[in-house]
Short mmCIF file of C-alpha atoms in Angstrom, two decimals:
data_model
loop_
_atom_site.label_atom_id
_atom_site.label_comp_id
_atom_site.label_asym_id
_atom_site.label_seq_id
_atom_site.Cartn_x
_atom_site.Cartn_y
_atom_site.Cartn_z
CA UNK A 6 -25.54 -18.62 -3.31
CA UNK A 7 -22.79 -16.01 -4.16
CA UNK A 8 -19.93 -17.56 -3.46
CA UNK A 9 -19.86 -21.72 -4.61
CA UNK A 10 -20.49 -24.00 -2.43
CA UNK A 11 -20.20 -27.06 -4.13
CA UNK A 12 -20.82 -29.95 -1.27
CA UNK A 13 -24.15 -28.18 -0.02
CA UNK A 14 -25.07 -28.21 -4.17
CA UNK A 15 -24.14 -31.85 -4.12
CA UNK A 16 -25.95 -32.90 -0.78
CA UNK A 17 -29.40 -30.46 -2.50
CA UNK A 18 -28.77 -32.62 -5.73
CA UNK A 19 -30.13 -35.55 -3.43
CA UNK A 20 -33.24 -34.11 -2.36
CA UNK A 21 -34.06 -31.59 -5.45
CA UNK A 22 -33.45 -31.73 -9.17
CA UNK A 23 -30.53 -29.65 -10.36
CA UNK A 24 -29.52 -28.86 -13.87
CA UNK A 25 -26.12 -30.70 -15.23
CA UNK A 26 -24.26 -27.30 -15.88
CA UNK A 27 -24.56 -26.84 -12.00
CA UNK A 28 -23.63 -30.14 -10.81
CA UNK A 29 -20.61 -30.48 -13.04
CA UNK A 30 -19.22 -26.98 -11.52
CA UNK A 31 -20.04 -27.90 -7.90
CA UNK A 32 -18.07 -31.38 -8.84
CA UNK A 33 -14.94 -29.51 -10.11
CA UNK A 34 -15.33 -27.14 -7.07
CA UNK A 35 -14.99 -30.07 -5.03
CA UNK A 36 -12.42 -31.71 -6.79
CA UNK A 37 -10.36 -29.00 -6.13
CA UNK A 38 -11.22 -28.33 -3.05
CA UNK A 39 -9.92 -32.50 -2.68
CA UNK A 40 -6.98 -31.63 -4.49
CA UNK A 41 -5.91 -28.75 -1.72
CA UNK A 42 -6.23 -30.84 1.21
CA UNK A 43 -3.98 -33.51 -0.68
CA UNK A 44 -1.49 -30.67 -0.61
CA UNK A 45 -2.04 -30.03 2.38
CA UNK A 46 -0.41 -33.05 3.70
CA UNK A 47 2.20 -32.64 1.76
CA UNK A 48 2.75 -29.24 3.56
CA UNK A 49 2.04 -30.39 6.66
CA UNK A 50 5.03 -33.07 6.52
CA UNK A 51 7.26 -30.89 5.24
CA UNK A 52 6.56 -28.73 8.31
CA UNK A 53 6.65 -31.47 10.20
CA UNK A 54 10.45 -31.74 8.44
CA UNK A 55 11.49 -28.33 8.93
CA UNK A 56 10.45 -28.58 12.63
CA UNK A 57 12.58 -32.15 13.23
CA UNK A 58 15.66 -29.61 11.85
CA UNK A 59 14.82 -26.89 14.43
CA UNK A 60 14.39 -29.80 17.57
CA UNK A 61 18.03 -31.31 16.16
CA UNK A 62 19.41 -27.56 16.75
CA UNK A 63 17.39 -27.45 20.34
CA UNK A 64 19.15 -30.76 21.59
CA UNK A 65 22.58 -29.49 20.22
CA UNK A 66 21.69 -26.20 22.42
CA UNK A 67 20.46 -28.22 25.30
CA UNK A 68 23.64 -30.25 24.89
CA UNK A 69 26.01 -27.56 25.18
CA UNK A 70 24.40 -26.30 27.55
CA UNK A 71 24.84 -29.12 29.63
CA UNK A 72 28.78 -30.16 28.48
CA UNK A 73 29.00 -26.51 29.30
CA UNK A 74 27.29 -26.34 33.14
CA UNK A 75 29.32 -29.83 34.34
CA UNK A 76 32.86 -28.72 32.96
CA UNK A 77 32.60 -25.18 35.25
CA UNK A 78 30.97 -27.10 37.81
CA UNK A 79 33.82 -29.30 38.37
CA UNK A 80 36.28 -26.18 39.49
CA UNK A 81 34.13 -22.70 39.28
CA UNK A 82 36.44 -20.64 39.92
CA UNK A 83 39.45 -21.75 38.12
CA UNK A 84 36.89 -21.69 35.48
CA UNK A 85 36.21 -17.75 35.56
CA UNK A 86 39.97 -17.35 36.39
CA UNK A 87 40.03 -17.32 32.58
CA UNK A 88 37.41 -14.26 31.77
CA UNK A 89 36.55 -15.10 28.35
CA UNK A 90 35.10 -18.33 29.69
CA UNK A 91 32.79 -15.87 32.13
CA UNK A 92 31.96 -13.80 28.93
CA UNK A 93 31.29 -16.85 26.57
CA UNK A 94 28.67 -17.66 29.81
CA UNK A 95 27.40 -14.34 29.97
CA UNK A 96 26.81 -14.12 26.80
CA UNK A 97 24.61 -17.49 26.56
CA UNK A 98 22.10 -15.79 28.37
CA UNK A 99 22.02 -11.90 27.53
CA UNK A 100 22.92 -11.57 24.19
CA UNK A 101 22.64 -15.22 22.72
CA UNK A 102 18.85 -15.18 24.44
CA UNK A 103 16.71 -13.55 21.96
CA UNK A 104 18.04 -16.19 19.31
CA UNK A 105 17.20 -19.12 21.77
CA UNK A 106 14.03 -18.25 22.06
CA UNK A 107 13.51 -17.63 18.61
CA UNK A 108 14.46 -21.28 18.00
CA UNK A 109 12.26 -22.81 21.05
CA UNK A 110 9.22 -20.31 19.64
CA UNK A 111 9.33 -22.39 16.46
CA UNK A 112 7.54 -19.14 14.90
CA UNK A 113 8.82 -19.32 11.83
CA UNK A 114 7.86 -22.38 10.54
CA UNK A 115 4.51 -22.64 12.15
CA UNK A 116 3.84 -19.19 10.59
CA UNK A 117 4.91 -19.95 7.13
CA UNK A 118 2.42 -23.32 7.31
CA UNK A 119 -0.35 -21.06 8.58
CA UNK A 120 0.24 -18.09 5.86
CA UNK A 121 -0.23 -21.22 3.39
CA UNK A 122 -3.58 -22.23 5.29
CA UNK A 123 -4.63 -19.00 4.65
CA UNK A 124 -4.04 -18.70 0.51
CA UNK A 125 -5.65 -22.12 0.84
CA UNK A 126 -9.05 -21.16 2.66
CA UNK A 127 -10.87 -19.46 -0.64
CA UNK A 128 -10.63 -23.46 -1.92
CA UNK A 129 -11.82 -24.93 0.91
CA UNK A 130 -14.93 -25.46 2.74
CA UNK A 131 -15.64 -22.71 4.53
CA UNK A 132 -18.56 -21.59 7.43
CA UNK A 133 -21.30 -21.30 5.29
CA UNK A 134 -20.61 -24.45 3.47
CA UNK A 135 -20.53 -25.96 7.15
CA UNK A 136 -24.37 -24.64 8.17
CA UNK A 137 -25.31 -25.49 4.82
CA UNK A 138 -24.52 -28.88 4.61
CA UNK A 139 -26.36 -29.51 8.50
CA UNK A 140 -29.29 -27.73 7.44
CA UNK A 141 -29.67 -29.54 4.34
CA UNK A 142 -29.19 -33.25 6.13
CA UNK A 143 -31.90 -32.25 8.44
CA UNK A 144 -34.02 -31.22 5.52
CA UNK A 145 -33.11 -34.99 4.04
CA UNK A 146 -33.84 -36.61 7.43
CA UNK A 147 -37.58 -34.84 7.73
CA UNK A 148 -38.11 -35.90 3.65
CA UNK A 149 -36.76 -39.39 3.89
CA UNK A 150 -37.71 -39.61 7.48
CA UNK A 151 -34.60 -41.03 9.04
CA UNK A 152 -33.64 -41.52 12.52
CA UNK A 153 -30.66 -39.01 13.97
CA UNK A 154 -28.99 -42.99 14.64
CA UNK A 155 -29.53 -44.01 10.90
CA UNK A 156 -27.66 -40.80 9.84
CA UNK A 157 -24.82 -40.74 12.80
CA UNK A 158 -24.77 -44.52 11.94
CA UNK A 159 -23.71 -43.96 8.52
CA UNK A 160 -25.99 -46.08 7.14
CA UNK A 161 -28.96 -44.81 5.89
CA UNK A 162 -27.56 -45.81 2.18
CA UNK A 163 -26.79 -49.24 2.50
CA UNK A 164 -24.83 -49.15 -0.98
CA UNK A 165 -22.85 -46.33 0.12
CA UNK A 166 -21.68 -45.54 3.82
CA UNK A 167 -19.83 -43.08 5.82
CA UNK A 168 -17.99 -43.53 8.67
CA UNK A 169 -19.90 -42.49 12.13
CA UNK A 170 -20.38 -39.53 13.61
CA UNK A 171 -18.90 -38.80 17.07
CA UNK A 172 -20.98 -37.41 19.94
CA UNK A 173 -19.29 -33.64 18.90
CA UNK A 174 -20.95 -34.24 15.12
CA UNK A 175 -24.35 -34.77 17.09
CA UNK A 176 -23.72 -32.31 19.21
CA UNK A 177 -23.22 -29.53 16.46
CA UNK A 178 -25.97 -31.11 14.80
CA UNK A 179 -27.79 -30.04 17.72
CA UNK A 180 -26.81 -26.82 18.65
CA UNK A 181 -27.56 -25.92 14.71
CA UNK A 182 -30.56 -26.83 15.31
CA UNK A 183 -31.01 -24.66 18.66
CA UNK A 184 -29.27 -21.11 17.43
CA UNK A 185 -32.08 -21.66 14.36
CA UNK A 186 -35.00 -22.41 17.61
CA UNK A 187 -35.73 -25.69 15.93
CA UNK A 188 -36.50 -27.42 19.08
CA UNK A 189 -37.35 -30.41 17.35
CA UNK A 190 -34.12 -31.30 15.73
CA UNK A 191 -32.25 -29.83 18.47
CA UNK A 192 -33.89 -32.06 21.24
CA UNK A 193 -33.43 -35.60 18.62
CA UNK A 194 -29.85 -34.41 17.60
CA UNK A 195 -28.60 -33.58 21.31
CA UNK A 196 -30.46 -37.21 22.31
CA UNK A 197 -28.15 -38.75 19.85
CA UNK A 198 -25.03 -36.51 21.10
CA UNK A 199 -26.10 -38.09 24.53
CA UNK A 200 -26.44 -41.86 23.52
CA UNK A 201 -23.25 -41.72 22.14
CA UNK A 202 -21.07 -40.01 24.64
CA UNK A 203 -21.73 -43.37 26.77
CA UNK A 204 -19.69 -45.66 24.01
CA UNK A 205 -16.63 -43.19 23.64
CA UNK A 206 -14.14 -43.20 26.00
CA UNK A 207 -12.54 -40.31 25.21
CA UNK A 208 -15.34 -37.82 25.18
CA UNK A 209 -15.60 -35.44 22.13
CA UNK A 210 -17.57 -33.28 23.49
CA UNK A 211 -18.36 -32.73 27.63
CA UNK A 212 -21.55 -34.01 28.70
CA UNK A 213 -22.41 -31.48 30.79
CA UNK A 214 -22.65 -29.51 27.58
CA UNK A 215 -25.00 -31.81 25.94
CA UNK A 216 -27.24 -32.22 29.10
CA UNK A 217 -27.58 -28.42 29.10
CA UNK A 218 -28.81 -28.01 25.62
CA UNK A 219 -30.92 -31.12 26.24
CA UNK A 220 -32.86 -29.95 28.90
CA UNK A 221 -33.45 -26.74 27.47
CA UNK A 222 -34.59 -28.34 23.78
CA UNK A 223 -36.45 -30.40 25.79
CA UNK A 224 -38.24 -27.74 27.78
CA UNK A 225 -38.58 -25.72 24.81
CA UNK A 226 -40.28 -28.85 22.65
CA UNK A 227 -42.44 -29.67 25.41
CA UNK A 228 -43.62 -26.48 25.76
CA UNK A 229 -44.49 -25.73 21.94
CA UNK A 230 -46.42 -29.13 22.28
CA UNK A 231 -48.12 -28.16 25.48
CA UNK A 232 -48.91 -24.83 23.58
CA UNK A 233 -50.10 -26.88 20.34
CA UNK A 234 -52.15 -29.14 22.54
CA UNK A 235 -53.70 -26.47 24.66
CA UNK A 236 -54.24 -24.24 21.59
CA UNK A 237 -56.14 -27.11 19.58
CA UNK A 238 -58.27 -28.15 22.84
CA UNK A 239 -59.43 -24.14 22.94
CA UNK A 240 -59.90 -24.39 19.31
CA UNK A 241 -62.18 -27.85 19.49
CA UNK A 242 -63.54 -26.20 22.65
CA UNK A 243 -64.47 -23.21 20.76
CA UNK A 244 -65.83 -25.53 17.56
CA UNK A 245 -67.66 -27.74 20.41
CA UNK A 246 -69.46 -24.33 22.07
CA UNK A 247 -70.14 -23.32 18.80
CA UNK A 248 -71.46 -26.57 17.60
CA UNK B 4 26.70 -3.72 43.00
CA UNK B 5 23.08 -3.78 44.44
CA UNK B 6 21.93 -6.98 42.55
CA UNK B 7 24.63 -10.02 42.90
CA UNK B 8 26.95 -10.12 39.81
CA UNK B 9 29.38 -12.95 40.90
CA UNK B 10 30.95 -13.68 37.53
CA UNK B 11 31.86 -9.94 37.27
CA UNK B 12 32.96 -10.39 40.91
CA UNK B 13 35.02 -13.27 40.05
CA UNK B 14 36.72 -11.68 36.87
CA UNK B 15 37.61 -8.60 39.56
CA UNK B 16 39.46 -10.66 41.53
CA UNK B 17 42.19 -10.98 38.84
CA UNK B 18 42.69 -7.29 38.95
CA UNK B 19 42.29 -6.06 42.01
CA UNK B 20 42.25 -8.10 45.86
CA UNK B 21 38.64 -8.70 47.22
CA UNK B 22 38.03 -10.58 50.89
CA UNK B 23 37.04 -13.80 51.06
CA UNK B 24 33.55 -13.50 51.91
CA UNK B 25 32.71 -11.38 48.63
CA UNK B 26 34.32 -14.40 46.50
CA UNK B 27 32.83 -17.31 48.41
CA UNK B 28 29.31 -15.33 47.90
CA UNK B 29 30.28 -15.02 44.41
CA UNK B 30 31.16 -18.49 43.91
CA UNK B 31 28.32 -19.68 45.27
CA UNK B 32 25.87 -17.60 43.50
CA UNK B 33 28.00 -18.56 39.86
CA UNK B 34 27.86 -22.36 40.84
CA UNK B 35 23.89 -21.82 41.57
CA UNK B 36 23.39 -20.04 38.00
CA UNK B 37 26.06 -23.32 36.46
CA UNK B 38 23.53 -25.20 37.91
CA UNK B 39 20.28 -23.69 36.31
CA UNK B 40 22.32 -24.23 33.09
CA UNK B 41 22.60 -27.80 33.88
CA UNK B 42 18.38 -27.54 34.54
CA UNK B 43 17.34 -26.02 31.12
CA UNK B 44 18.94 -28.59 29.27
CA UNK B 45 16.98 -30.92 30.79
CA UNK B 46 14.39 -28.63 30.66
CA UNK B 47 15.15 -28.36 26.67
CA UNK B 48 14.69 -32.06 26.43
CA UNK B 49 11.72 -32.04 28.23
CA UNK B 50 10.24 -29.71 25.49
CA UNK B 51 12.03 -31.52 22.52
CA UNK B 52 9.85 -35.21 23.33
CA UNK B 53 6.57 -32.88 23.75
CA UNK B 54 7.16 -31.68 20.36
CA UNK B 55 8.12 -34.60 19.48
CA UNK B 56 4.80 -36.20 20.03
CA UNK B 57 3.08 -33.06 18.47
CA UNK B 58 4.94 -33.76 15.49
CA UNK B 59 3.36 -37.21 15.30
CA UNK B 60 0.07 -35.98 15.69
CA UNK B 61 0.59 -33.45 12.61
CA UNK B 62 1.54 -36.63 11.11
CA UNK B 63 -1.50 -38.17 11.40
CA UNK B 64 -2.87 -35.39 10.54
CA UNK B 65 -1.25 -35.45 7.09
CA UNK B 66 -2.17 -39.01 6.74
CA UNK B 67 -5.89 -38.46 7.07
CA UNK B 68 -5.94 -35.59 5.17
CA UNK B 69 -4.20 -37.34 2.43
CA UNK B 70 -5.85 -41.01 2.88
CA UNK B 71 -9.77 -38.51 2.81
CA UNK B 72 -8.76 -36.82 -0.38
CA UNK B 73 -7.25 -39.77 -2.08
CA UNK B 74 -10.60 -41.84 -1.10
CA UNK B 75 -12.74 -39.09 -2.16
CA UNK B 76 -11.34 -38.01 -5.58
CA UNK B 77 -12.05 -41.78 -7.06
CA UNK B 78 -15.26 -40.38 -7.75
CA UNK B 79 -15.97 -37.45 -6.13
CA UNK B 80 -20.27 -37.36 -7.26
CA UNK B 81 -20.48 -40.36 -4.87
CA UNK B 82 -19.04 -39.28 -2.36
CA UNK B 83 -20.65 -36.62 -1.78
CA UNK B 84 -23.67 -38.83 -2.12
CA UNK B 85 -24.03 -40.09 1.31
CA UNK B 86 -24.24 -36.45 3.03
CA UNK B 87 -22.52 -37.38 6.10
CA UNK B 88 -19.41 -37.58 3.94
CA UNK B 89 -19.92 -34.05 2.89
CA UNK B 90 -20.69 -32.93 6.57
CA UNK B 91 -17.47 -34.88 7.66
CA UNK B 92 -15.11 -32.46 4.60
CA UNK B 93 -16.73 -29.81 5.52
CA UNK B 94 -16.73 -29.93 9.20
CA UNK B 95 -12.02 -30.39 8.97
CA UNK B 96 -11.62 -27.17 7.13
CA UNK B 97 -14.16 -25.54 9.43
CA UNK B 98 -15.01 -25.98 13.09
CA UNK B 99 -11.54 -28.38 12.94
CA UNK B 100 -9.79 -25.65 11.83
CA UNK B 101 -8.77 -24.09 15.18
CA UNK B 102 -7.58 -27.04 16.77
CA UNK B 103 -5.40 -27.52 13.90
CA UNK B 104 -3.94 -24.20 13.81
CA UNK B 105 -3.20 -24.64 17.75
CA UNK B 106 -1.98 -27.95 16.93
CA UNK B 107 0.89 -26.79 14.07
CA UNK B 108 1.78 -23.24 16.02
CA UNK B 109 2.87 -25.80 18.67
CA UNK B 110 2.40 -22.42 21.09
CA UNK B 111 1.52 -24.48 24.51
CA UNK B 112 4.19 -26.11 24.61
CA UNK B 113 6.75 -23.34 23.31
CA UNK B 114 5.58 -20.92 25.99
CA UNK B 115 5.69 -23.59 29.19
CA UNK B 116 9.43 -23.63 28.43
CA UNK B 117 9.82 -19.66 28.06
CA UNK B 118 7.88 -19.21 30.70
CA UNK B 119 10.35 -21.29 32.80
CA UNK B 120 13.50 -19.76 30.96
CA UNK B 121 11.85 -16.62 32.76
CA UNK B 122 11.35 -18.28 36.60
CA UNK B 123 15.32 -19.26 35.98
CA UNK B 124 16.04 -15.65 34.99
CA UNK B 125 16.87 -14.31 38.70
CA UNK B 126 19.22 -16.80 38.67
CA UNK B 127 21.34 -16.32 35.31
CA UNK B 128 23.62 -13.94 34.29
CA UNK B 129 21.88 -10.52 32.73
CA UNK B 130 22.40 -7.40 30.48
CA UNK B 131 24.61 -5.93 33.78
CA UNK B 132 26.46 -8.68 34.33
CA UNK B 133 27.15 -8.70 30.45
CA UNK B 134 28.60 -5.25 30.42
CA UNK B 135 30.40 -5.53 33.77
CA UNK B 136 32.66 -8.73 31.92
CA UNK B 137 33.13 -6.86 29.28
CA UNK B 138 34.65 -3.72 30.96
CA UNK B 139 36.63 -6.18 33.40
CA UNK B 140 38.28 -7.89 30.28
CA UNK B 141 39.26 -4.64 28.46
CA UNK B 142 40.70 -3.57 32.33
CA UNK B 143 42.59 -6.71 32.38
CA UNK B 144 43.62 -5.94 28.88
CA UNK B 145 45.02 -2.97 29.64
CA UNK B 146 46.56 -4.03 32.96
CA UNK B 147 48.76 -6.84 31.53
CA UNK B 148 49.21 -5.09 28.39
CA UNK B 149 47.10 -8.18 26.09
CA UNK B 150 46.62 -7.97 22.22
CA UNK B 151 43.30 -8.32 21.48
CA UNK B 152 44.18 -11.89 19.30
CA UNK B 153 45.49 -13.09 22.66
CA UNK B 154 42.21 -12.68 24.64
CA UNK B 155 40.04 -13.75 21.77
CA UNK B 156 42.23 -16.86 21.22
CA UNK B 157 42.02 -17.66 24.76
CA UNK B 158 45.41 -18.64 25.49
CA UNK B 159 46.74 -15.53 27.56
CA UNK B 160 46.85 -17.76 30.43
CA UNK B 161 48.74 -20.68 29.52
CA UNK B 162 47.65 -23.08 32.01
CA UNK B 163 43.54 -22.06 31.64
CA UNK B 164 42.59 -21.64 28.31
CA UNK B 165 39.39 -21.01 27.12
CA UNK B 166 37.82 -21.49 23.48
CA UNK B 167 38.42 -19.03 20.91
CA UNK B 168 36.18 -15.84 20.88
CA UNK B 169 34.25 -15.96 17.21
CA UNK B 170 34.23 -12.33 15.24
CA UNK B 171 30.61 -11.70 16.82
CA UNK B 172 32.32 -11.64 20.05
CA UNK B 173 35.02 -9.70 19.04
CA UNK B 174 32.49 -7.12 17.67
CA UNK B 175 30.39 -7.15 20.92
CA UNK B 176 33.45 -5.90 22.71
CA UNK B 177 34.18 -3.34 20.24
CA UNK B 178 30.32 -1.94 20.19
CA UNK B 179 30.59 -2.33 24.21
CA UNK B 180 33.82 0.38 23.42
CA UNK B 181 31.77 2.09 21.13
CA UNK B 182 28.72 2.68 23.26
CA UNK B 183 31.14 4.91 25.95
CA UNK B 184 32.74 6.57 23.05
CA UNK B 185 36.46 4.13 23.95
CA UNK B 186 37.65 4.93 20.31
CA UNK B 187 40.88 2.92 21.00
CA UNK B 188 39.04 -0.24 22.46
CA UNK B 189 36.39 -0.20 19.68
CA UNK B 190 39.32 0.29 17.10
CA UNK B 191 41.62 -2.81 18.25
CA UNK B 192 38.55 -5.10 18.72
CA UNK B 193 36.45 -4.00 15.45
CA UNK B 194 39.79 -4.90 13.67
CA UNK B 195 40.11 -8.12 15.39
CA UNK B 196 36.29 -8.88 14.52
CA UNK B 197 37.40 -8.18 10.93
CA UNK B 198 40.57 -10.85 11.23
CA UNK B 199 38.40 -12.94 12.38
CA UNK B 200 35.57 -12.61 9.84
CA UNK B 201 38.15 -13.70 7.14
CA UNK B 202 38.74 -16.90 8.96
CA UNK B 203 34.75 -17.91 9.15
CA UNK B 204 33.10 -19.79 6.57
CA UNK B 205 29.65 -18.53 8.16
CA UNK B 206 29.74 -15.49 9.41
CA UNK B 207 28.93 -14.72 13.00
CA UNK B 208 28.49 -11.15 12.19
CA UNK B 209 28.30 -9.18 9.53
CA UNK B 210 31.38 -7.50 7.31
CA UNK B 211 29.55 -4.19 6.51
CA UNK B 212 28.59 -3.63 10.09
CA UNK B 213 32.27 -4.28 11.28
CA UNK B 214 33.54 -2.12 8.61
CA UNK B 215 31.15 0.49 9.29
CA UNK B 216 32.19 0.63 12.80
CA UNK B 217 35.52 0.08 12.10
CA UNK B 218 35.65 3.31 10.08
CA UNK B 219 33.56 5.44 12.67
CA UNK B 220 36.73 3.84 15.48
CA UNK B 221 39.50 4.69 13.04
CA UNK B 222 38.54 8.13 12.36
CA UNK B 223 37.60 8.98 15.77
CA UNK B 224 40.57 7.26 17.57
CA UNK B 225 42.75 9.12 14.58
CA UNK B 226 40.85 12.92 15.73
CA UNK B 227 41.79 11.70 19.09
CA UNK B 228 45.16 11.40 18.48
CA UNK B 229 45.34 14.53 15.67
CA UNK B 230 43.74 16.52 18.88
CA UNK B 231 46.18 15.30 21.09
CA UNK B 232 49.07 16.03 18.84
CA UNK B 233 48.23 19.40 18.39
CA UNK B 234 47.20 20.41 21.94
CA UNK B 235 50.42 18.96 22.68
CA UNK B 236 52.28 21.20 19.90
CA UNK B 237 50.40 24.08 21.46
CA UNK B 238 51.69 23.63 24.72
CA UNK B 239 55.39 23.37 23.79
CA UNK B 240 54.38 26.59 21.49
CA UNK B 241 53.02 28.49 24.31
CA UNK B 242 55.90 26.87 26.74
CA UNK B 243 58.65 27.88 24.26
CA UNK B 244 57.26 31.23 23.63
CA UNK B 245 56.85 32.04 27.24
CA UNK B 246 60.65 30.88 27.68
#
C-alpha cells in the first residue's frame, strides 16, 4: 500500500489484526480526509454565492435587453433616426457579445471551484481506496457470512448502522465483482442491485444494465458449477472404475 | 450590401435619399432583429431559474457533505466500523465525482442558451453591420459638421436623443478610424474617449490604451498636416519660381 489509504486500513482492522501505530495514522488520514469535505461545503456555497452575483448581472442584462427591444419597437425608425441609438444596438451584439457570453458561460467561477477540487483530491478518497474498500466488504461478507441484503440493509451490526445502499451501490458491488470474474459475488450482488431497483422510484441505476450483467454472472456461475459438478462426477467415476 | 444590414440602411437614409422599398425592407428586418432582443431576454430568464435550481442542488450538496463529515468526525474509528459507511465516503469523492463536477460547471445548461444565442444570430446585427454604423456616423459627422461631444452626448438632434456614448464607445470609433489609417477621426474620438475617461468612476476602457492611441493619432494626423504644409509650400515655391 504506497500511497495511504486509511478507510480500506480501517474496514481490514475488522477482519485482521493491525498494529496501533497503523490504525492511529489511517484514523488521522481519515480525519483529514473528513475535515476536507467539511471545507468543501463551505466552498461549494460560496460558489453557490458567487454564482447568485453572476445570475443578478444576467437578469439586469436580460432586463435591458428587454426595456431596450419594447422602447425601439414602439417607433423603429424614429428610433435609428438618432444613429447612436443604432450603434449602442449594434454594439450589444458584435462587440458587447464575447462579454455576454462570458457571463452566461459562468466559467470562471465553476473553474476556480474545480481547480480547488483538484488541490483537494491527494486528501481524499481516491480509486483505489474505492476497489479497496468493495473488495474488502466482500472478503467480510464470505468470513462473517452475510447476506448481500444484510450488508445493503445496513444492518449487519445491530449496534452500529449505515444508511442503505441504493440499487447503483449493488450494482457496483456487482460489476467489481465481474471485471475481477468472481461470478459468485457478481451474480448475489447484481441479484441485490435487481431486488432493489423495484422499491426506488427513481432508478439509480437502469435495469436493463443490471439484467445484462445478471444474466451473464448467472451464465458464467452456472457454468463453473456445471463444470465443478461434471468434473467431480468424472473424478468419482474415475475413483468408482478404479475401485 | 449582399447580406441585409437594415440599421446601416436606416442610418443612410439621414445622409443620402433611398426609395421606399429599401427602407420598408430595412425596417422590417430591424423590427424582426428588436424582436429577437425582446426573445433572449426571455430566453435569459429561462436560463437564470435552471440555474437557479442547479444552485439548490449544489446546496444540498454542501449540506450533505457537511452534515457526513460533521457525523463522522464524532468519532471517526466507529465510523468506519460498519464498512458500508466507509464504502458510502469513499464512493462521493470517487465514482460521485463526475456528476459533481458536471453538476458545479453548470455546462448543460450554459451551452442550451449559447447555442440558441447562435440560431438568433442570422437575425441580429453583426461585425458588418458594426462597421457600416460606425462609418455612417463619422459621414454624418462630417456632413453636418458635429463635435464629437455632441454625438457621444446624444443630443445633436434635439427632438431624438439618445443616451450618452461611454469612453469605450468613444474609443471603438476612434480604433474603427484607426484601422483605415483616418488619423483625424481617430484623433477627435481618442480625445473624446480620454474626456470621457475622466468623468467614469469605472472605467469602460482603459487610459493607457487611449493614450497610446491617442499619441499614434496625434503624431500621424500632425505628419499629415506637416506633409501637407510643405507640399503646399512646394507648390507656391515651384509656382512662384516658374512666375
Amino acid at each position: 500500500m504506497a500511497k495511504s489509504s486509511p478507510i480500506l486500513l480501517l474496514v481490514i482492522t475488522h477482519a485482521i489484526a493491525l498494529v496501533n501505530a497503523e490504525i492511529f495514522t489511517a484514523l488521522t488520514t481519515l480525519t483529514k480526509a473528513l475535515q476536507y469535505e467539511k471545507s468543501l461545503a463551505g466552498n461549494l456555497r460560496e460558489y453557490v454565492k458567487l454564482e447568485q452575483e453572476r445570475l443578478q448581472k444576467v437578469l439586469e442584462l436580460a432586463d435591458s435587453y428587454e426595456r431596450h427591444a419594447e422602447t425601439a419597437l414602439v417607433d423603429a425608425e424614429s428610433y435609428v433616426a438618432n444613429p447612436v441609438n443604432a450603434y449602442l444596438f449594434v454594439k450589444t451584439f458584435t462587440t458587447d457579445l464575447p462579454k455576454t457570453k462570458e457571463l452566461v458561460s459562468g466559467k470562471q467561477n465553476s473553474e476556480e471551484f474545480l481547480q480547488l477540487l483538484e488541490d483537494y483530491q491527494p486528501y481524499l478518497p481516491d480509486e483505489e481506496d474505492f476497489e479497496g474498500v468493495v473488495a474488502a466488504i466482500l472478503r467480510l461478507q464470505d468470513t462473517y457470512q452475510l447476506t448481500s441484503q444484510q450488508i445493503a440493509d445496513g444492518t449487519f451490526t445491530p449496534t452500529n448502522r449505515s444508511p442503505p445502499m441504493s440499487a447503483l451501490d449493488c450494482f457496483n458491488f456487482g460489476a467489481f465483482a465481474h471485471k475481477y470474474q468472481d461470478h459468485y459475488h457478481a451474480l448475489i450482488w447484481m441479484d441485490e442491485a435487481y431486488q432493489r431497483l423495484q422499491q426506488e422510484s427513481n432508478h439509480t441505476v437502469s435495469p436493463s444494465s443490471v439484467l445484462d450483467y445478471l444474466a451473464f454472472a448467472c451464465y458464467n456461475h452456472l457454468t463453473a458449477f456445471n463444470w465443478l459438478t461434471m468434473h467431480m462426477a468424472n473424478r468419482i467415476g474415475i475413483i468408482c472404475s478404479h475401485g
